[in-house]
XYZ file of C-alpha atoms in Angstrom:
486
model
C -39.074 -14.726 -35.211
C -41.636 -15.517 -32.529
C -45.170 -14.296 -33.227
C -47.167 -13.546 -30.091
C -50.746 -14.419 -29.354
C -51.943 -11.233 -31.062
C -50.419 -12.221 -34.392
C -47.888 -10.217 -36.354
C -47.969 -6.412 -36.128
C -49.081 -4.630 -39.295
C -46.048 -2.316 -39.276
C -43.764 -5.362 -39.309
C -45.625 -6.802 -42.303
C -45.310 -3.482 -44.129
C -41.617 -3.174 -43.260
C -40.901 -6.659 -44.651
C -42.887 -5.755 -47.767
C -40.845 -2.548 -48.146
C -37.566 -4.458 -48.044
C -39.013 -7.055 -50.430
C -39.948 -4.307 -52.878
C -36.392 -2.999 -52.714
C -35.016 -6.442 -53.564
C -37.420 -6.570 -56.515
C -36.012 -3.212 -57.693
C -39.338 -1.473 -56.979
C -37.744 1.442 -55.135
C -40.706 3.834 -55.352
C -43.159 1.228 -54.074
C -40.717 0.338 -51.330
C -40.514 3.987 -50.286
C -44.303 4.227 -49.961
C -44.391 1.076 -47.844
C -41.499 2.458 -45.790
C -43.425 5.621 -44.949
C -46.580 3.716 -44.037
C -44.736 1.292 -41.744
C -42.771 4.148 -40.161
C -45.952 6.107 -39.409
C -47.773 3.124 -37.860
C -44.802 2.036 -35.737
C -44.233 5.572 -34.488
C -47.912 6.031 -33.612
C -48.070 2.692 -31.782
C -45.036 3.626 -29.688
C -46.454 7.111 -29.004
C -49.760 5.669 -27.768
C -47.973 3.203 -25.511
C -45.836 5.967 -24.014
C -48.962 8.093 -23.475
C -50.714 5.236 -21.637
C -47.695 4.703 -19.405
C -47.482 8.442 -18.689
C -51.174 8.567 -17.725
C -50.788 5.525 -15.471
C -47.785 7.026 -13.735
C -49.626 10.304 -13.151
C -52.394 8.448 -11.295
C -52.019 8.633 -7.475
C -53.744 5.303 -6.830
C -50.790 2.992 -6.358
C -47.547 2.939 -4.390
C -45.064 5.657 -5.399
C -47.875 7.286 -7.350
C -48.145 4.383 -9.834
C -51.567 3.059 -10.720
C -52.035 -0.529 -9.622
C -53.077 -1.495 -13.153
C -50.103 0.153 -14.866
C -48.546 -3.072 -16.034
C -51.774 -4.361 -17.501
C -52.855 -1.211 -19.319
C -49.541 -0.893 -21.130
C -49.090 -2.632 -24.465
C -47.487 -6.065 -24.115
C -43.736 -5.945 -24.651
C -44.028 -8.624 -27.353
C -46.036 -6.198 -29.467
C -43.567 -3.409 -28.782
C -40.661 -5.623 -29.861
C -42.503 -6.296 -33.120
C -42.608 -2.531 -33.614
C -38.888 -2.591 -32.843
C -38.319 -5.295 -35.447
C -40.205 -3.175 -37.973
C -38.074 -0.139 -37.141
C -34.927 -2.255 -37.467
C -35.875 -3.224 -41.017
C -36.784 0.369 -41.851
C -33.527 1.647 -40.384
C -31.571 -0.817 -42.525
C -33.483 0.246 -45.611
C -32.928 3.952 -44.907
C -29.245 3.476 -44.059
C -28.350 2.189 -47.514
C -30.639 4.519 -49.481
C -29.194 6.937 -52.010
C -30.822 10.146 -50.827
C -29.576 12.050 -47.788
C -33.065 12.839 -46.498
C -33.782 9.106 -46.158
C -30.438 8.655 -44.407
C -31.578 11.180 -41.807
C -34.581 8.916 -41.183
C -32.197 6.082 -40.313
C -30.370 8.185 -37.748
C -33.689 9.341 -36.256
C -34.932 5.746 -35.955
C -31.695 4.823 -34.179
C -32.548 6.607 -30.953
C -36.123 5.262 -30.853
C -34.886 1.720 -31.400
C -32.222 2.049 -28.721
C -34.903 3.169 -26.229
C -37.147 0.209 -27.068
C -34.309 -2.274 -26.585
C -33.240 -0.720 -23.291
C -36.827 -0.603 -22.029
C -37.059 -4.366 -22.434
C -33.677 -4.829 -20.765
C -30.259 -6.102 -21.805
C -30.036 -8.840 -19.175
C -30.981 -12.503 -19.149
C -34.220 -13.869 -17.735
C -35.130 -17.457 -16.889
C -37.341 -19.557 -19.162
C -39.326 -22.531 -17.919
C -40.875 -23.833 -21.151
C -40.146 -24.099 -24.839
C -42.835 -21.522 -25.675
C -41.408 -19.055 -23.170
C -37.878 -19.706 -24.435
C -38.901 -19.212 -28.093
C -40.396 -15.832 -27.282
C -37.335 -14.750 -25.309
C -34.873 -16.051 -27.907
C -36.597 -14.112 -30.682
C -36.431 -10.961 -28.577
C -32.782 -11.627 -27.683
C -31.848 -12.034 -31.352
C -33.642 -8.799 -32.190
C -31.628 -6.960 -29.539
C -28.326 -8.398 -30.744
C -29.205 -7.531 -34.346
C -29.914 -3.951 -33.271
C -26.544 -3.909 -31.486
C -24.795 -5.142 -34.640
C -26.581 -2.683 -36.891
C -25.626 0.230 -34.654
C -22.047 -0.976 -35.107
C -22.524 -0.893 -38.887
C -23.516 2.767 -38.564
C -20.305 3.225 -36.580
C -18.262 1.501 -39.318
C -19.784 3.469 -42.186
C -20.254 6.926 -40.703
C -17.646 6.931 -37.903
C -20.241 7.744 -35.242
C -20.368 6.151 -31.763
C -22.759 3.176 -31.511
C -25.799 3.689 -29.305
C -25.435 0.324 -27.521
C -22.034 -0.463 -26.016
C -20.347 -3.776 -25.303
C -20.410 -3.025 -21.583
C -24.225 -2.821 -21.557
C -24.846 -6.360 -22.791
C -25.404 -8.900 -20.024
C -27.368 -11.496 -21.995
C -26.306 -14.946 -23.069
C -25.245 -15.262 -26.685
C -27.754 -16.538 -29.275
C -28.400 -20.269 -29.388
C -27.529 -22.648 -32.194
C -29.461 -22.542 -35.455
C -30.850 -26.026 -34.815
C -32.301 -24.982 -31.450
C -33.804 -21.808 -32.906
C -35.417 -23.711 -35.778
C -36.821 -26.476 -33.532
C -40.484 -27.130 -34.251
C -41.230 -29.024 -31.025
C -40.181 -29.056 -27.385
C -38.398 -32.395 -27.906
C -36.319 -31.037 -30.813
C -35.503 -27.954 -28.776
C -34.318 -29.952 -25.747
C -32.104 -32.108 -28.007
C -30.485 -29.076 -29.667
C -30.368 -26.587 -26.788
C -27.215 -27.980 -25.147
C -24.690 -26.747 -24.290
C -26.121 -23.449 -23.127
C -24.502 -20.452 -24.854
C -21.995 -18.409 -22.872
C -22.927 -15.001 -21.483
C -21.755 -12.215 -23.772
C -19.335 -10.702 -21.233
C -17.681 -14.075 -20.516
C -17.252 -14.769 -24.239
C -15.625 -11.368 -24.844
C -13.250 -11.864 -21.916
C -12.167 -15.220 -23.353
C -11.308 -13.563 -26.672
C -8.943 -11.168 -24.917
C -7.358 -14.005 -22.923
C -4.063 -15.642 -23.852
C -5.546 -19.072 -23.051
C -6.773 -21.156 -25.993
C -10.312 -20.283 -27.050
C -12.815 -22.996 -27.881
C -15.618 -21.451 -29.908
C -16.996 -18.963 -27.360
C -19.688 -17.982 -29.859
C -20.584 -21.561 -30.910
C -23.477 -20.453 -33.133
C -23.070 -18.481 -36.362
C -24.969 -15.545 -34.901
C -22.993 -15.736 -31.665
C -19.700 -15.446 -33.555
C -21.137 -12.625 -35.645
C -22.040 -10.697 -32.480
C -18.538 -11.225 -31.055
C -16.697 -9.944 -34.140
C -18.914 -6.858 -33.953
C -17.876 -6.476 -30.318
C -14.202 -6.559 -31.325
C -14.724 -4.014 -34.114
C -16.501 -1.721 -31.650
C -13.594 -2.063 -29.227
C -11.161 -1.118 -32.018
C -13.289 1.941 -32.787
C -13.020 3.314 -29.249
C -9.301 2.570 -28.998
C -8.828 4.445 -32.280
C -10.831 7.360 -30.898
C -8.482 7.528 -27.919
C -5.415 7.335 -30.177
C -6.605 10.364 -32.167
C -6.675 12.431 -28.966
C -3.138 11.702 -27.796
C -0.901 14.678 -27.168
C 1.798 13.338 -29.490
C -0.630 13.845 -32.420
C 0.136 10.351 -33.757
C -2.881 8.224 -34.617
C -0.899 4.975 -34.820
C -1.781 2.427 -32.159
C 0.907 1.728 -29.603
C 1.938 -1.834 -28.792
C -0.018 -1.653 -25.543
C -3.123 -0.593 -27.463
C -2.812 -2.858 -30.494
C -1.517 -6.147 -29.061
C -4.648 -7.049 -27.015
C -6.841 -6.250 -30.009
C -4.690 -8.333 -32.331
C -4.905 -11.226 -29.863
C -8.701 -10.941 -29.718
C -9.021 -10.938 -33.511
C -6.770 -13.982 -33.880
C -8.610 -15.792 -31.075
C -11.920 -15.042 -32.778
C -10.583 -16.408 -36.073
C -9.513 -19.681 -34.414
C -12.847 -19.952 -32.614
C -14.760 -19.286 -35.838
C -12.887 -22.107 -37.597
C -13.746 -24.486 -34.737
C -17.410 -23.536 -34.668
C -19.752 -26.220 -36.059
C -21.822 -23.574 -37.884
C -18.924 -21.830 -39.645
C -19.079 -21.674 -43.435
C -17.911 -19.467 -46.295
C -20.947 -20.408 -48.356
C -23.586 -17.632 -48.438
C -26.189 -20.303 -49.275
C -25.310 -22.496 -46.265
C -28.388 -24.095 -44.603
C -27.536 -22.236 -41.398
C -27.779 -18.951 -43.278
C -25.216 -16.411 -44.546
C -24.318 -14.997 -41.114
C -21.073 -17.005 -40.792
C -20.054 -15.900 -44.304
C -20.798 -12.266 -43.396
C -18.607 -12.596 -40.321
C -15.551 -13.211 -42.504
C -15.981 -9.765 -44.057
C -15.921 -8.187 -40.612
C -12.809 -10.204 -39.765
C -11.014 -8.548 -42.693
C -12.257 -5.172 -41.550
C -10.953 -5.787 -38.027
C -7.470 -6.647 -39.341
C -7.511 -3.551 -41.561
C -8.579 -1.155 -38.817
C -5.869 -2.481 -36.557
C -3.367 -1.200 -39.123
C -5.034 1.857 -40.641
C -7.329 4.525 -39.248
C -9.764 4.302 -42.159
C -12.853 5.484 -40.292
C -12.852 9.283 -40.520
C -13.132 11.422 -43.595
C -14.567 9.054 -46.195
C -17.644 11.274 -46.752
C -19.988 8.306 -47.281
C -22.792 10.278 -45.666
C -22.762 12.766 -48.553
C -23.813 10.061 -51.057
C -21.784 12.102 -53.583
C -19.255 9.947 -55.521
C -17.123 13.007 -56.327
C -16.773 14.016 -52.681
C -16.160 10.424 -51.601
C -13.438 9.969 -54.265
C -11.609 13.086 -53.101
C -12.014 12.049 -49.460
C -10.458 8.652 -50.238
C -7.642 10.340 -52.176
C -6.971 12.661 -49.235
C -6.928 9.899 -46.621
C -3.572 10.172 -44.800
C -0.836 7.966 -46.272
C -0.132 4.603 -44.730
C 2.876 4.476 -42.436
C 5.169 1.700 -43.658
C 6.867 -0.470 -41.066
C 9.698 -1.889 -43.123
C 12.007 -2.980 -40.340
C 11.769 -6.104 -38.225
C 9.317 -4.552 -35.741
C 6.469 -6.501 -34.076
C 3.917 -4.456 -36.050
C 5.280 -5.220 -39.533
C 3.835 -8.777 -39.789
C 0.431 -7.462 -38.653
C 0.274 -5.092 -41.624
C 1.256 -7.912 -43.977
C -1.530 -10.067 -42.520
C -4.081 -7.304 -43.142
C -2.799 -6.838 -46.707
C -3.111 -10.567 -47.362
C -6.735 -10.456 -46.209
C -7.381 -7.477 -48.506
C -5.750 -9.185 -51.477
C -7.676 -12.393 -50.788
C -10.933 -10.421 -50.729
C -10.075 -9.127 -54.204
C -9.164 -12.560 -55.529
C -12.540 -14.151 -54.722
C -14.710 -12.144 -57.177
C -11.931 -12.231 -59.775
C -11.828 -16.038 -59.695
C -15.609 -16.224 -59.952
C -15.731 -13.540 -62.664
C -16.049 -9.871 -61.822
C -18.970 -9.188 -64.146
C -20.808 -12.298 -62.994
C -20.359 -11.184 -59.390
C -21.468 -7.660 -60.336
C -24.738 -9.027 -61.721
C -25.448 -11.613 -59.017
C -23.874 -10.397 -55.749
C -27.060 -8.611 -54.712
C -28.594 -12.044 -53.999
C -25.543 -13.704 -52.392
C -23.435 -10.993 -50.744
C -24.618 -8.803 -47.910
C -24.046 -5.070 -47.808
C -21.330 -5.753 -45.237
C -19.160 -7.406 -47.881
C -19.363 -4.290 -50.033
C -18.513 -2.000 -47.126
C -15.604 -4.163 -46.014
C -14.395 -4.492 -49.609
C -14.182 -0.691 -49.743
C -11.804 -0.832 -46.785
C -9.804 -3.588 -48.498
C -9.496 -1.421 -51.611
C -8.461 1.572 -49.508
C -5.806 -0.356 -47.541
C -4.291 -1.922 -50.665
C -4.438 1.426 -52.444
C -2.720 3.339 -49.657
C -0.061 0.646 -49.322
C 0.624 0.699 -53.065
C 0.848 4.506 -52.897
C 3.436 4.114 -50.150
C 5.296 1.562 -52.261
C 5.344 3.974 -55.203
C 6.737 6.699 -52.951
C 9.757 4.542 -52.066
C 11.350 5.227 -55.431
C 12.925 3.008 -58.062
C 15.692 1.829 -55.719
C 14.143 1.591 -52.257
C 16.376 1.396 -49.264
C 16.242 -0.863 -47.490
C 15.276 -3.129 -50.412
C 11.801 -4.644 -50.529
C 11.288 -7.473 -48.081
C 10.128 -10.906 -49.144
C 6.688 -10.149 -47.698
C 6.380 -6.908 -49.671
C 7.438 -8.636 -52.899
C 4.933 -11.404 -52.161
C 2.053 -8.936 -51.774
C 3.009 -7.101 -54.989
C 3.223 -10.411 -56.839
C -0.102 -11.593 -55.450
C -1.907 -8.404 -56.489
C -0.379 -8.569 -59.954
C -1.373 -12.254 -60.317
C -4.966 -11.389 -59.397
C -5.074 -8.500 -61.883
C -3.594 -10.733 -64.616
C -6.998 -12.455 -64.751
C -8.772 -9.182 -65.524
C -8.730 -6.540 -68.238
C -6.719 -4.319 -65.891
C -3.583 -6.462 -66.069
C -0.182 -4.865 -66.266
C 1.561 -4.905 -69.665
C 3.643 -7.978 -70.483
C 5.812 -9.299 -73.292
C 2.678 -10.121 -75.283
C 1.722 -6.430 -75.607
C 2.488 -4.518 -78.765
C 3.686 -0.933 -78.783
C 5.969 0.823 -76.366
C 4.791 -0.867 -73.180
C 7.759 -2.396 -71.427
C 7.869 -5.692 -69.609
C 6.275 -5.585 -66.173
C 9.287 -7.310 -64.627
C 11.485 -4.438 -65.827
C 9.028 -1.764 -64.723
C 10.305 0.493 -61.966
C 8.640 0.089 -58.591
C 6.851 3.492 -58.585
C 5.219 2.881 -61.972
C 4.412 -0.737 -61.165
C 2.781 0.147 -57.821
C 0.849 3.047 -59.378
C -0.610 0.824 -62.130
C -1.467 -1.942 -59.680
C -3.237 0.593 -57.487
C -5.414 1.926 -60.297
C -6.166 -1.631 -61.417
C -7.289 -2.727 -57.945
C -9.627 0.270 -57.676
C -11.112 -0.314 -61.118
C -11.791 -4.004 -60.421
C -13.729 -3.128 -57.270
C -15.492 -0.289 -59.074
C -16.629 -2.700 -61.796
C -18.012 -5.116 -59.202
C -19.863 -2.412 -57.283
C -21.397 -0.826 -60.378
C -23.452 -3.894 -61.327
C -27.138 -4.384 -60.585
C -27.477 -3.416 -56.924
C -30.322 -3.609 -54.451
C -28.902 -0.831 -52.304
C -27.915 2.472 -53.887
C -24.949 3.074 -51.606
C -23.058 0.210 -53.284
C -23.332 1.866 -56.698
C -22.275 5.196 -55.148
C -19.149 3.508 -53.759
C -18.435 1.947 -57.159
C -18.645 5.315 -58.907
C -16.430 6.866 -56.230
C -13.743 4.180 -56.646
C -13.737 4.702 -60.421
C -13.272 8.451 -59.891
C -10.535 7.745 -57.346
C -8.689 5.628 -59.943
C -9.046 8.488 -62.461
C -7.517 10.880 -59.932
C -4.552 8.523 -59.532
C -4.088 8.335 -63.295
C -3.937 12.113 -63.473
């Protein structure tokens, strides 16, 4: 973050302190700091708008604008610091437990969108390292706002306030260039120049090979958000078709599938890609992998509407998840069948990671290593696997046509993962009337695997959490598993 000549704005300091208090589990203190920062930022923006309005009402200059209008207004650097403060406050309010704080997040959204648009969503030239550092900090703030609006879209199924088509800036630079402490270091790390956002997105939807259009970790993170946003609007269109079918057609889904696969290849080729949340370049590349899973899932299931996450009520969320429309199985050799299997493999892999580490260890420590995005995307993984296992159970004991190799592989993979937990299926080692899992009929086997998957995720989410929404999701998944058992 670039700090202007006037120093750091007090509302930004208070906003960082509020988030810090939340991470120290001082929720009440964090709430007080939140309200103070919110009040100061709002008042600073109001005063700036009042000055601009007074200047514009003056008849002294051309078109009725005062000749000193640009000098009497607050510098945009200071306004962007207010924007950075509001971004932190919006994030804090978004994941809070209480609905009245959630309303604050949605109110901040519109103010933040106005600030970003006022400063512009197009590139400007920089002639010096100091000028570039200021512009790069502002650019990263704008892209972070864009990404966070997309998170609101993912969680609450509401349209994002900044669209892909509005962004005409270059992508963020490399981490090395951003961290440069001198002009010489910056010049050495600033090449090659990042692609413009629109060019990078077009390359993802191209059938030509893609060579890391994002290059930097943050650049790739922005691009996967762009793809997820595109999927959202295509899904919206699919819901409005006259045939009443929400499934994506081949014409709708194939370009999106190509973009996701191109992004995955580009991410692997990027020098800043890592699956380590403690990577020196930061956890952004690791967070991008969660959004990759989400993109694959949403290509195959319309999981956005009806999850009731905005209620913050585990009971309502559990029933909303239970009532999500069943997954349509594509069991023939159609072009869409392998895509569903790919999404299921991503969901199963997401489950295997915390199980291998230790679900209770992850539950106690994930707050310091996993971002909220991993929890949100893990919910979608749990929902996809759950709905697929429900569909498997509905096939009956003797499905026709018989299970494919891919379906058997997914069932076996999920069972192998659960075998390392307390929610394993019964085996020959069990006493009592439990029969061998290999002899268990498909409906019973799929039903037990489904409940086990939900309970593993519920256990992980119900550990010590910084953000209350994660615990709410954990409680909801446990209730959902209880509903399945009944």
